[in-house]
Coordinates of C-alpha atoms in Angstrom, one line a residue:
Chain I
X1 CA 14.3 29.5 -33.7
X2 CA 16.0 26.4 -33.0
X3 CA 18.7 26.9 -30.2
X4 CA 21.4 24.5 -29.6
X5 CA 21.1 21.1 -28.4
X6 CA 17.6 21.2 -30.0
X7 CA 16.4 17.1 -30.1
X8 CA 16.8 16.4 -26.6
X9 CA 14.2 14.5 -25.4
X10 CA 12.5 14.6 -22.0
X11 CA 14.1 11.6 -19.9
X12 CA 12.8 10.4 -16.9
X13 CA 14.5 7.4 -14.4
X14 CA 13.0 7.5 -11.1
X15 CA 14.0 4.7 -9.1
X16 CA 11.9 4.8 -5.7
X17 CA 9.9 7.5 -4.3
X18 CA 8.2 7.1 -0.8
X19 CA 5.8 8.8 1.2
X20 CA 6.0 8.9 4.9
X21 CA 2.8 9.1 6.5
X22 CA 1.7 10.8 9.8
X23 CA 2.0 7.2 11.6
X24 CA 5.6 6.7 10.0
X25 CA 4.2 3.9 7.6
X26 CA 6.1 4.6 4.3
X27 CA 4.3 4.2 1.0
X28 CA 6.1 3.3 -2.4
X29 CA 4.4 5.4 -4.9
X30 CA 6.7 5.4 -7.7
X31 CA 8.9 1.8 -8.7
X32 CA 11.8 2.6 -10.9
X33 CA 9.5 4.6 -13.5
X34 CA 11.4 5.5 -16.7
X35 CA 10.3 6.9 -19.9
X36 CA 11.0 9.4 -23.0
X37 CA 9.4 12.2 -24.3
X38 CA 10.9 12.6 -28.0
X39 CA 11.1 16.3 -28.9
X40 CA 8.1 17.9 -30.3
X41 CA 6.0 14.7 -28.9
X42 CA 2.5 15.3 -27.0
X43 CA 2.9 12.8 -24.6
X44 CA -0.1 11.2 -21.7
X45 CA 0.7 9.3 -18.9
X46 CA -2.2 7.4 -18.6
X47 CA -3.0 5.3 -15.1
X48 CA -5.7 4.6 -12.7
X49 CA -6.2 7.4 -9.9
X50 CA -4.0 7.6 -7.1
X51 CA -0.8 5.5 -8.9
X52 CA 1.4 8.2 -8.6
X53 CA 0.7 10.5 -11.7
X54 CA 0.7 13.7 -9.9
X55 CA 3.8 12.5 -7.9
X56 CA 5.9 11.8 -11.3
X57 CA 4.4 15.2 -12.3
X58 CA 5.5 17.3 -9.3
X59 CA 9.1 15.9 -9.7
X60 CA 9.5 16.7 -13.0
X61 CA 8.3 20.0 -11.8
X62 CA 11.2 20.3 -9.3
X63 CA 8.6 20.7 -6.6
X64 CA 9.6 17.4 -4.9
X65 CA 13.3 16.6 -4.7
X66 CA 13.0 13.8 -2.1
X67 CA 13.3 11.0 -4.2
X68 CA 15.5 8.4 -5.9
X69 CA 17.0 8.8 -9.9
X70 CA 17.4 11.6 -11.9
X71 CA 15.6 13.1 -15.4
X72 CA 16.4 15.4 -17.8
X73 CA 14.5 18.5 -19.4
X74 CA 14.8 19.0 -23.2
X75 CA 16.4 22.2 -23.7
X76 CA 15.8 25.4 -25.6
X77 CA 13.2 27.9 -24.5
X78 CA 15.4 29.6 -22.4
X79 CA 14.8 26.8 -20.7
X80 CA 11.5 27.6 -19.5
X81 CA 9.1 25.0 -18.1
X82 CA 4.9 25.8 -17.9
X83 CA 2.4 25.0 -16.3
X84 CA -1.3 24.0 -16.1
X85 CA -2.6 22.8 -12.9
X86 CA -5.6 21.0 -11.7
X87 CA -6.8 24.2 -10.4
X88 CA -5.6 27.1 -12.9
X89 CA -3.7 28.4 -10.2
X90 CA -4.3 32.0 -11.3
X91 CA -3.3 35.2 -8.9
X92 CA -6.9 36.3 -7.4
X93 CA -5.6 39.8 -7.3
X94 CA -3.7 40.4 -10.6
X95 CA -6.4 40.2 -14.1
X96 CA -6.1 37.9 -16.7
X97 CA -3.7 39.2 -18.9
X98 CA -1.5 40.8 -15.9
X99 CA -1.2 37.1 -14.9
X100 CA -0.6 35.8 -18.2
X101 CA 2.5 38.5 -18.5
X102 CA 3.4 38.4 -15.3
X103 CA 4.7 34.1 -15.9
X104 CA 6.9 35.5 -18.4
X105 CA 10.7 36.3 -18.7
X106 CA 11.1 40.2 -18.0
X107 CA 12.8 40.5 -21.6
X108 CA 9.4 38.9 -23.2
X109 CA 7.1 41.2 -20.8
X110 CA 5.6 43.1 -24.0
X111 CA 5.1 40.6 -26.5
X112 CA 2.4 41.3 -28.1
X113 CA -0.5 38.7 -26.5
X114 CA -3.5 39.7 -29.4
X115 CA -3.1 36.3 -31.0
X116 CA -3.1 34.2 -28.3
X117 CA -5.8 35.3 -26.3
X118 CA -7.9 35.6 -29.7
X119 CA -7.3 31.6 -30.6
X120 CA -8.5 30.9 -26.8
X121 CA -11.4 33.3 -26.7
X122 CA -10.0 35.1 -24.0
X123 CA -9.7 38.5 -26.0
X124 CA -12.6 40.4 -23.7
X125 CA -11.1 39.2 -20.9
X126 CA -7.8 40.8 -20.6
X127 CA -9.1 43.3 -18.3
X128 CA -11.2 41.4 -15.8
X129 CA -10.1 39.3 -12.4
X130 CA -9.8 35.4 -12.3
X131 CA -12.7 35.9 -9.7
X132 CA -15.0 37.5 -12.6
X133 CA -14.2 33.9 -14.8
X134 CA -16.1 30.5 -14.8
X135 CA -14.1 27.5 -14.0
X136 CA -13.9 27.0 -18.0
X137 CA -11.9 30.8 -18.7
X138 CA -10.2 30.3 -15.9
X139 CA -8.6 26.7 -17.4
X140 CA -8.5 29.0 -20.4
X141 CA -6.5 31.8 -18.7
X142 CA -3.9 29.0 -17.3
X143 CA -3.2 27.5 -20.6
X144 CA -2.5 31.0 -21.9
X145 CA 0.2 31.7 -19.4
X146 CA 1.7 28.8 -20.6
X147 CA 1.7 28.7 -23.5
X148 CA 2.6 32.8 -23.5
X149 CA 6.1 31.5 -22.1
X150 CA 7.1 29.4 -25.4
X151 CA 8.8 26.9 -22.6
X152 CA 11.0 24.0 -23.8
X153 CA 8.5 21.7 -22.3
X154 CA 5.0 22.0 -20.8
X155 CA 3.5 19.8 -18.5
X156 CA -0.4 19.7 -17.8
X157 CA -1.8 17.7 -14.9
X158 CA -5.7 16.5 -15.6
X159 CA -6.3 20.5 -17.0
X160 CA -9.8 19.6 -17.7
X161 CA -11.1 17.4 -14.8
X162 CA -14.4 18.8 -13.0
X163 CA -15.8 20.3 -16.2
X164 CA -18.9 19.1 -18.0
X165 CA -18.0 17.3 -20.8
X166 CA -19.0 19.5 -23.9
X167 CA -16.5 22.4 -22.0
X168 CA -14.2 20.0 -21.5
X169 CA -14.3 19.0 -25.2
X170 CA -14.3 22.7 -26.5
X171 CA -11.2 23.5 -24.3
X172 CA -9.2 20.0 -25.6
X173 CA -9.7 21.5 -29.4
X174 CA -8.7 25.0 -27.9
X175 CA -5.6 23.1 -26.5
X176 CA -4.8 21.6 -29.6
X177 CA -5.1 24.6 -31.8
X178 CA -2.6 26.7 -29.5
X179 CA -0.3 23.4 -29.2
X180 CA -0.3 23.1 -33.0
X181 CA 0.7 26.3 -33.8
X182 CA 3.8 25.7 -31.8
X183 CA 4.3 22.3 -31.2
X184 CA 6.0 22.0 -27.6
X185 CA 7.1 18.9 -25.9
X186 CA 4.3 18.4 -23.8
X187 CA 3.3 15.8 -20.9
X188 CA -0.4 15.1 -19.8
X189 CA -1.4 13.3 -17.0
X190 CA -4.8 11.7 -17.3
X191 CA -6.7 9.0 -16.0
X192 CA -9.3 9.8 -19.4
X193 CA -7.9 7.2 -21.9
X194 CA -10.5 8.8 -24.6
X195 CA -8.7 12.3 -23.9
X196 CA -5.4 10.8 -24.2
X197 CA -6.3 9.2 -27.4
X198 CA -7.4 12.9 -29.2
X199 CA -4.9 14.4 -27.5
X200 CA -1.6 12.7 -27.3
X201 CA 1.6 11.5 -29.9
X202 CA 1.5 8.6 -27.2
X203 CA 0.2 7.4 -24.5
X204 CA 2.9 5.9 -21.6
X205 CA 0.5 3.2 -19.7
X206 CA 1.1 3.0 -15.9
X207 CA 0.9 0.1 -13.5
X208 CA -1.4 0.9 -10.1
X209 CA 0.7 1.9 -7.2
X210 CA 3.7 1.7 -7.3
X211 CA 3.4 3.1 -10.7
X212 CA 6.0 1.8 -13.3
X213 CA 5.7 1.7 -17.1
X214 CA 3.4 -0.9 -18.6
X215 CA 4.0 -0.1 -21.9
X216 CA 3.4 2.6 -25.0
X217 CA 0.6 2.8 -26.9
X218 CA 1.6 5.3 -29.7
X219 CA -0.9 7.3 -32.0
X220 CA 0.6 7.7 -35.4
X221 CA -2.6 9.0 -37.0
X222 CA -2.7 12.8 -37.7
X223 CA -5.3 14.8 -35.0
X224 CA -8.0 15.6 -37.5
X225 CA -8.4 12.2 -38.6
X226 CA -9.5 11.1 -35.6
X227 CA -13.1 11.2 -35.8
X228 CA -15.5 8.7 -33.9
X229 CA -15.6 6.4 -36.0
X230 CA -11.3 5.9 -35.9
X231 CA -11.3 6.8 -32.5
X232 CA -13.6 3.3 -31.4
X233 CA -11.3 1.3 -34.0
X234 CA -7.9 2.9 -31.7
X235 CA -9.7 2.1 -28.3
X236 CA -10.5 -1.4 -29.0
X237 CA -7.0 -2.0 -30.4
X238 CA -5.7 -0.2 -26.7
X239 CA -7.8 -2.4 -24.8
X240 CA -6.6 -5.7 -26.9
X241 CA -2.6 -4.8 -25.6
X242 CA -3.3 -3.7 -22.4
X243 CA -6.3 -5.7 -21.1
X244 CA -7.4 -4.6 -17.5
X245 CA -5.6 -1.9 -17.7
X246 CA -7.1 1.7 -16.5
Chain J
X1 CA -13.2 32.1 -5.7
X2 CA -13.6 30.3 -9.1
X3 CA -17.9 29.9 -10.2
X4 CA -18.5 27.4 -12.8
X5 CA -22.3 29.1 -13.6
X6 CA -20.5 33.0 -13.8
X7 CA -20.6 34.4 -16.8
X8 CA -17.9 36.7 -16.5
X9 CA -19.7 39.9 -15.7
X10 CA -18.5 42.2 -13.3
X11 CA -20.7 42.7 -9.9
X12 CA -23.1 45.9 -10.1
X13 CA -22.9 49.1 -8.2
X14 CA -25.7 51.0 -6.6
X15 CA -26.9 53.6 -9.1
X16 CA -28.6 55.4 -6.4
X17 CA -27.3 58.6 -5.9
X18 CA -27.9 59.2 -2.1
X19 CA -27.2 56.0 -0.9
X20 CA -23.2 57.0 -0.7
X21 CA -23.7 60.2 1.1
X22 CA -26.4 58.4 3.8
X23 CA -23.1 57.7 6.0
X24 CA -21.6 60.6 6.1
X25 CA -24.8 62.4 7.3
X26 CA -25.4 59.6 10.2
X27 CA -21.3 60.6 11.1
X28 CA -22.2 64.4 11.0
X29 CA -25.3 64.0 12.8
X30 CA -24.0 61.6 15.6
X31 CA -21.2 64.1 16.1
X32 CA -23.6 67.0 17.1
X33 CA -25.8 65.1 19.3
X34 CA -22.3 65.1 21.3
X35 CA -21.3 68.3 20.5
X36 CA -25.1 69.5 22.4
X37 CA -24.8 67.1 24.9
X38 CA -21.6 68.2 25.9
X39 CA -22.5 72.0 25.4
X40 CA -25.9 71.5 27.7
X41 CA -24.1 69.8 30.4
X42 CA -20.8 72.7 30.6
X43 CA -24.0 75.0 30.9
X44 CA -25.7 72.9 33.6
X45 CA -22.6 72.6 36.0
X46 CA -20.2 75.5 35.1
X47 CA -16.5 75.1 36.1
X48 CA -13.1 75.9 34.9
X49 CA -12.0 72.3 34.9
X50 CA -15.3 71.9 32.2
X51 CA -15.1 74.3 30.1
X52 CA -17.9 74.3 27.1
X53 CA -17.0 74.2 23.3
X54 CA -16.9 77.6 22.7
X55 CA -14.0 78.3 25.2
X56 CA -11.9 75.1 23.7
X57 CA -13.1 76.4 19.9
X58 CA -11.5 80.0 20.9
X59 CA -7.9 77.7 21.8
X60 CA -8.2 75.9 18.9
X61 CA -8.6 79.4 16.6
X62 CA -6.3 81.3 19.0
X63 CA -3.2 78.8 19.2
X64 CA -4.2 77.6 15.1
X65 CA -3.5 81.6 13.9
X66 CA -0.5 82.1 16.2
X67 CA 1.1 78.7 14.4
X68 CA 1.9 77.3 17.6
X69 CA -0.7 74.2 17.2
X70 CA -0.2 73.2 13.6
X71 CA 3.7 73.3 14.7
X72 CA 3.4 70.8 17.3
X73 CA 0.4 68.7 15.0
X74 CA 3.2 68.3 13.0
X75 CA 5.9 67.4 15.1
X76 CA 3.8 65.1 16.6
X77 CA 2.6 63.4 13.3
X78 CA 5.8 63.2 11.8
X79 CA 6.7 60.9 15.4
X80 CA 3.8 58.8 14.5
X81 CA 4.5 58.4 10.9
X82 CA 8.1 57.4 11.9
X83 CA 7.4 54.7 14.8
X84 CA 4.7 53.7 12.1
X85 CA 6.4 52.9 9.6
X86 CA 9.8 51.2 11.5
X87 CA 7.4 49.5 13.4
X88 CA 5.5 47.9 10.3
X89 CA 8.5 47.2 8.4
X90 CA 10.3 45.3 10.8
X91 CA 7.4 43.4 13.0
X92 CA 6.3 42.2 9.1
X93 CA 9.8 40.9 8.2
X94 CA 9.8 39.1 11.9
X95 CA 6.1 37.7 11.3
X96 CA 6.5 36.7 8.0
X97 CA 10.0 34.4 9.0
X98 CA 8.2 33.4 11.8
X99 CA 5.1 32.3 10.3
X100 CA 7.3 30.6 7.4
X101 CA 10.0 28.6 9.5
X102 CA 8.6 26.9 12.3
X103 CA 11.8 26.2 14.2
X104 CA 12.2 29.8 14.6
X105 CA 9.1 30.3 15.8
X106 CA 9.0 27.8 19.1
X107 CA 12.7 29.5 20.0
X108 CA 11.5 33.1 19.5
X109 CA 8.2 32.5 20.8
X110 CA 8.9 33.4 24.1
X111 CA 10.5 36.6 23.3
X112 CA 7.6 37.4 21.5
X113 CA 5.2 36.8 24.4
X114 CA 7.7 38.7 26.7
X115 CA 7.9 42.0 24.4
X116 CA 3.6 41.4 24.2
X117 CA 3.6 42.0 28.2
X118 CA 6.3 44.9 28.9
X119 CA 4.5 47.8 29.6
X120 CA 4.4 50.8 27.2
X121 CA 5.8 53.0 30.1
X122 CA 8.8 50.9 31.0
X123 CA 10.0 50.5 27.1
X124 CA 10.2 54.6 27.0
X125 CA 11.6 55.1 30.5
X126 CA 14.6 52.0 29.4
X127 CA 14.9 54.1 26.0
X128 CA 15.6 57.6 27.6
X129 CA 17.9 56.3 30.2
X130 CA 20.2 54.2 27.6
X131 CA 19.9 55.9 24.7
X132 CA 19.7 59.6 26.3
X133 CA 16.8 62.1 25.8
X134 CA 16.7 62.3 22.3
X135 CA 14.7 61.7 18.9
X136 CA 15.9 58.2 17.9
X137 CA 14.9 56.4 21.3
X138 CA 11.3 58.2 21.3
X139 CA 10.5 56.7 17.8
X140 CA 12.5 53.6 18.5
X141 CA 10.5 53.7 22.2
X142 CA 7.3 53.6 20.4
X143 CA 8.2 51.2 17.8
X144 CA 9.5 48.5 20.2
X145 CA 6.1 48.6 21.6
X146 CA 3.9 48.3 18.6
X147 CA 6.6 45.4 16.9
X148 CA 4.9 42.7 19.0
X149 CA 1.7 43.4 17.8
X150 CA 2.6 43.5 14.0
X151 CA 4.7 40.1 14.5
X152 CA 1.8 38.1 16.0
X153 CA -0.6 39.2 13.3
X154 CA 1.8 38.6 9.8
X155 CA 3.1 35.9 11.4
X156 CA -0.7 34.5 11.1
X157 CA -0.9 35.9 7.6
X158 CA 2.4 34.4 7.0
X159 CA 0.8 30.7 8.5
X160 CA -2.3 31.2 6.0
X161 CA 0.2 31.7 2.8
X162 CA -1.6 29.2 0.3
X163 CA 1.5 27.0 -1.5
X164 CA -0.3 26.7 -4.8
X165 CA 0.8 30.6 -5.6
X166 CA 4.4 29.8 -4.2
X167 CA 5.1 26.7 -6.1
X168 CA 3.4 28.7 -9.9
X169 CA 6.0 31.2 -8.8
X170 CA 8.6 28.7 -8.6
X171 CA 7.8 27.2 -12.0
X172 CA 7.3 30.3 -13.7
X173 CA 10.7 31.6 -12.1
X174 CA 9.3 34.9 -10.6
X175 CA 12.3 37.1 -9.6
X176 CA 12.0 38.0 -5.2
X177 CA 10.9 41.5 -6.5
X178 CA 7.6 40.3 -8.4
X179 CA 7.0 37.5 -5.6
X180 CA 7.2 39.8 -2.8
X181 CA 4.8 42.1 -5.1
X182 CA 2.5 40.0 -7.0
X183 CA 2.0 36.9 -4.5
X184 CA 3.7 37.7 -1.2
X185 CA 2.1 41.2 -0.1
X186 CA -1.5 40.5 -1.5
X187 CA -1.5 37.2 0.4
X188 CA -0.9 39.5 3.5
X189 CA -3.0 42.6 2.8
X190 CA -5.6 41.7 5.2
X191 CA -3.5 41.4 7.7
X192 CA -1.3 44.4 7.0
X193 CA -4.1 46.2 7.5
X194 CA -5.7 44.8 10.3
X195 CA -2.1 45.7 11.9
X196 CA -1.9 48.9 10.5
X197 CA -5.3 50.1 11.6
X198 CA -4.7 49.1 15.3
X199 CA -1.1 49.9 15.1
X200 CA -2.3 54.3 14.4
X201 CA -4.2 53.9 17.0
X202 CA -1.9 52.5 19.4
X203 CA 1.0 54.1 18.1
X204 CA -0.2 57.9 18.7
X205 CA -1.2 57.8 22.2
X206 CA 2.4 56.1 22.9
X207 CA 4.0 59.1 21.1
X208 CA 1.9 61.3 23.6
X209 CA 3.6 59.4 26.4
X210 CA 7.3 59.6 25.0
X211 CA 6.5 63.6 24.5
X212 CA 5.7 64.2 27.9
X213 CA 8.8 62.2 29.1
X214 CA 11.3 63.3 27.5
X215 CA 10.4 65.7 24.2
X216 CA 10.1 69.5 24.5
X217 CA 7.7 70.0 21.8
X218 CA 4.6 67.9 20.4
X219 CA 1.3 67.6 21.4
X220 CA 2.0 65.2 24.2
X221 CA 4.5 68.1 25.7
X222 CA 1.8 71.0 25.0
X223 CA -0.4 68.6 27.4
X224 CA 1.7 68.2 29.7
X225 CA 1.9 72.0 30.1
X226 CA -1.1 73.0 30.3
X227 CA -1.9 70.5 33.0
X228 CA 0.5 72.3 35.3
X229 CA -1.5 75.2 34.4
X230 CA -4.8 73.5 35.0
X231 CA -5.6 74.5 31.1
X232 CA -8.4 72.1 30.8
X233 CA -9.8 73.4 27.5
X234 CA -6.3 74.0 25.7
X235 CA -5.9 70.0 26.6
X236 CA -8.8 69.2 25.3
X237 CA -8.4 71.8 21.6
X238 CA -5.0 69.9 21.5
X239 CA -6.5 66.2 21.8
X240 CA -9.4 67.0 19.4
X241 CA -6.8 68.7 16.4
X242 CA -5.2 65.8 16.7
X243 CA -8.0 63.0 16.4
X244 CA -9.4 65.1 13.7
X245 CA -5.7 64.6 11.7
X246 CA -6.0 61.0 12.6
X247 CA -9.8 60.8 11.4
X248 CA -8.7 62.6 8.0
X249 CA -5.6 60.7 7.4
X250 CA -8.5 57.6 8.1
X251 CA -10.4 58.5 5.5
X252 CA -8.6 60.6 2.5
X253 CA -5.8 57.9 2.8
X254 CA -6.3 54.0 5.1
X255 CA -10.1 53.6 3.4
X256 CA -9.3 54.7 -0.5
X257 CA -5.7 52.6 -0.1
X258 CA -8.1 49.6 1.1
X259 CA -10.3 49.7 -1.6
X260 CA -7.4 49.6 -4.1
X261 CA -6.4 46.6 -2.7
X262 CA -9.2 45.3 -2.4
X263 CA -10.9 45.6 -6.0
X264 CA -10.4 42.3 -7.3
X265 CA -12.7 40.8 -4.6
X266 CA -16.2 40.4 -5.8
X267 CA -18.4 42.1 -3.9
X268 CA -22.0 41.8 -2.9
X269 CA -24.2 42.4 -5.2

C-alpha cells in the first residue's frame, strides 16, 4: 500500500531552540540542527547525554513548538506518527491489548492484533494490566502500540535504557523482527553507540550542547551480518571518523 | 507502578471462605448493641419525647403499608439524586478548568472561597425568594451548596493530572471522547469519589432543609410535621428509612462501582 507522495523523507532544520530557566538564564540546546531521514531508513541520533536528543525528539513530536525552523514528516500512513517513550507510557487502568487498540485510528480498531503480539511475546498478556508487567513487557507493550498504528514514521527515545543488558538485547532483536516486517521510517535516540550500530541504517552524530550535526556514519551491511566479530571491525572504523566523539 | 522482578502474575485472593462475611457480622452486631442500648435506656426513663423501638418500628410498618413513607422516600431521593448529580457534573467541569488553567484559577479563587463560606440556610432562603417556591430552586438550592465542595477537590485531581498520558494522547490523536474516557476520568476517579462520597452525605440533609422550607412533601416536610405534633417516634421511623436507603444505595451501588474502577490497581497480597 503505497499512498501518494510516498519517498518523502523525514527533514529536519531547527535553527535555535532555548530554554529559559527559573532564574531567566536562557540555555541554547539545539544550534541550527538539520538532518534527513530517507524513507524506509532506521535512523539513530547518537550524542552524549544531555545535548539535546530528547529536545530534537519532542519537537519532531509536536510537543514543543517554541522554537526556531521548521521540519517535515514523510507522508503516508494516514499520516500517523508512534511512539515509544523512555517510560512505556502505558494507561495504568486500561490492559495491554485495550491500550495497544485504543492508539489506533477508530476505522483500524479491530484489526486483527494475533500476529503482532505473537512476534513480541506478548500473546498471554492481552488480558492483564500494565501494573501486572515487568519493566521488560511493559517496553514490549509500548512498541506494540506503535507499531499496531502502521504510522508513516516512528520515533523511539532510549526505549531500552534501565534494563539489564541481556533484556535489553532480547527486546532490540524483538524490535528488529517487528520493524522488518514493515519497514517504517524510524528515528532512535541513543546515547548506546553499540545499540545504534545493530540497530540503525545510520547513525546522525551530534555535537555536545548545543547539539548540531557532526556527521553520518552510515551502516550499509545487512542486520544479520552483523555479528561480533563485524560489529568491533564497524566500531573501530566509527571511532577513526569521529574521534572523541560520544 | 511498573516492577522490573514481577513476573506478570496477577495478585492472590483470600480463599478463605468466612473471611468476607467477618464484616458484615461485626456491622450486624455493632448495630444491636445500639439497638439494646437504646431499648434499655426508653425502658429506664419512659417519656413520650423517647419513645423505645418498638413504638417507632410500629410507624415505620404503619406509615410503610399505608404508602405514605415509601412516597415521600421517594420524593425525597429523587431530590438528592437530582442536586447530586447537577452538582457533580458542573463543580467537575469548574475544578477540572480550574485545576488546568491557572490564570483562571487566582481570578475565580475568591469566588470559590466565598461560595465555601455562605451558609446552607441562606443559599435556600435566596433560592425561594428569587426563584419562587418551587422544584428547580430546591435542587438548584442544594446544588449551589455542594458545587464548592466538588470544585476544590477536582480542581486538586485536575492539578495531579500526570502529562506523560496527555502528551501519548496527543501523539496517538485520541478523539475528546476517548481522552475524556480512557485518560481524563481515571486520572480523576479518586477524587470523584472522594467528592461523591461526602457530597451524599452532605447533599441529603440539605434536601431535608429545602423540604421543610419550602416543599409540601418529602421526608424533610413529613418532619417538620410531626414536630408540630410533638411525633417524636414518627421523626425518628422517617430519619432511619431514610439512612437505611442511603446505607443500601452505599453498598449495592458507591462500593461495587469503586471496585470496578479500581481493579487495575494491584492489591495487597
Amino acid at each position: 500500500m503505497q499512498p501518494v507522495g510516498a519517498g518523502v523523507p523525514l527533514r529536519v532544520d531547527i535553527a535555535e531552540k532555548t530554554f529559559k530557566s527559573a532564574e531567566g538564564v536562557s540555555v541554547t540546546a539545539l544550534k541550527e540542527l538539520s538532518f534527513e531521514v530517507r524513507q524506509g531508513e532506521f535512523a539513530c541520533l547518537l550524542g552524549p547525554s544531555g545535548c539535546g536528543k530528547s529536545t530534537t525528539l519532542r519537537i519532531l513530536l509536536g510537543l514543543d513548538r517554541d522554537f526556531q525552523g521548521s521540519f517535515q514528516m514523510p507522508v503516508g500512513g494516514g499520516n500517523r506518527t508512534a511512539v515509544v517513550f523512555q517510560e512505556p507510557t502505558l494507561l495504568p487502568w486500561r490492559t495491554v491489548e485495550q491500550n495497544v487498540r485504543l492508539a489506533l485510528p477508530k476505522d483500524m480498531r479491530g484489526v486483527d492484533l494475533d500476529r503482532l503480539f505473537k512476534t513480541l511475546g506478548l500473546s498471554d498478556m492481552r488480558t492483564l494490566f500494565p501494573s501486572e508487567l515487568s519493566l521488560g513487557l511493559a517496553r514490549r507493550a509500548a512498541l506494540a502500540r506503535a507499531f499496531a498504528t502502521e504510522p508513516a514514521v516512528l520515533f523511539l527515545d532510549e526505549p531500552f535504557v534501565s534494563l539489564d543488558e541481556q533484556t535489553a538485547e532480547r527486546l532490540r532483536h524483538l524490535l528488529l523482527s517487528v520493524w522488518s516486517a514493515r519497514p517504517t521510517t524510524a528515528l532512535m535516540v541513543t546515547h548506546n553507540l553499540r545499540e545504534a550500530m545493530m540497530l540503525s541504517d545510520r547513525i546522525i552524530v551530534l555535537s555536545p550542547r548545543p547539539a548540531h550535526v557532526i556527521g553520518y556514519f552510515d551502516v550499509r551491511l545487512p542486520r544479520h551480518y552483523r555479528n561480533p566479530q563485524v560489529m568491533s571491525d564497524l566500531l573501530r572504523s566509527f571511532h577513526q571518523k569521529f574521534p572523541g566523539a560520544v | 507502578m511498573n516492577q522490573p522482578d514481577g513476573t506478570g502474575t496477577p495478585a492472590h485472593r483470600p480463599t478463605s471462605s468466612l473471611a468476607p462475611a467477618l464484616p458484615a457480622l461485626t456491622v450486624i452486631a455493632s448495630l444491636l448493641g445500639l439497638l439494646v442500648l437504646w431499648s434499655l435506656a426508653a425502658t429506664l426513663w419512659p417519656s413520650r419525647a423517647f419513645p423505645p423501638p418498638q413504638a417507632v418500628w410500629q410507624v415505620l410498618v404503619q406509615d410503610g403499608a399505608s404508602g405514605e413513607l415509601p412516597y415521600h422516600l421517594g420524593v425525597t431521593l429523587a431530590r438528592v439524586a437530582a442536586s447530586f448529580v447537577v452538582a457533580m457534573v458542573l463543580g467537575s467541569v469548574i475544578g477540572v478548568l480550574l485545576g488546568s488553567y491557572r490564570r483562571a484559577d487566582r481570578f475565580f479563587n475568591p469566588w470559590v472561597i466565598l461560595f465555601l463560606n455562605i451558609p446552607a440556610l441562606v443559599i435556600i432562603v435566596l433560592a425561594y425568594i428569587w426563584f419562587g417556591l418551587n422544584e428547580a430552586a430546591a435542587i438548584g438550592a442544594v446544588a449551589v451548596n455542594k458545587i464548592p465542595n466538588v470544585v476544590v477537590t477536582m480542581r486538586e485531581g485536575a492539578r495531579a493530572f500526570d502529562p506523560r498520558y496527555a502528551e501519548m494522547a496527543t501523539i496517538y490523536r485520541f478523539s475528546p471522547l476517548d481522552r475524556l474516557r480512557h485518560v481524563i476520568l481515571p486520572q480523576l476517579q479518586p477524587y470523584i469519589a472522594a467528592a461523591s462520597r461526602s457530597g451524599i452525605a452532605l447533599i441529603w440533609k440539605i434536601v431535608l432543609v429545602v423540604e421543610l422550607l419550602g416543599r409540601s412533601n418529602g421526608v424533610g416536610f413529613q418532619i417538620y410535621l410531626y414536630f408540630q405534633l410533638f411525633d417524636v417516634a414518627a421523626i425518628l421511623a422517617y430519619t432511619l428509612a431514610f439512612v437505611a436507603v442511603m446505607l443500601v444505595i452505599e453498598l449495592l451501588l458507591v462500593q461495587p462501582l469503586e471496585r470496578h474502577a479500581t481493579r487495575w490497581r494491584r492489591r495487597p497480597a
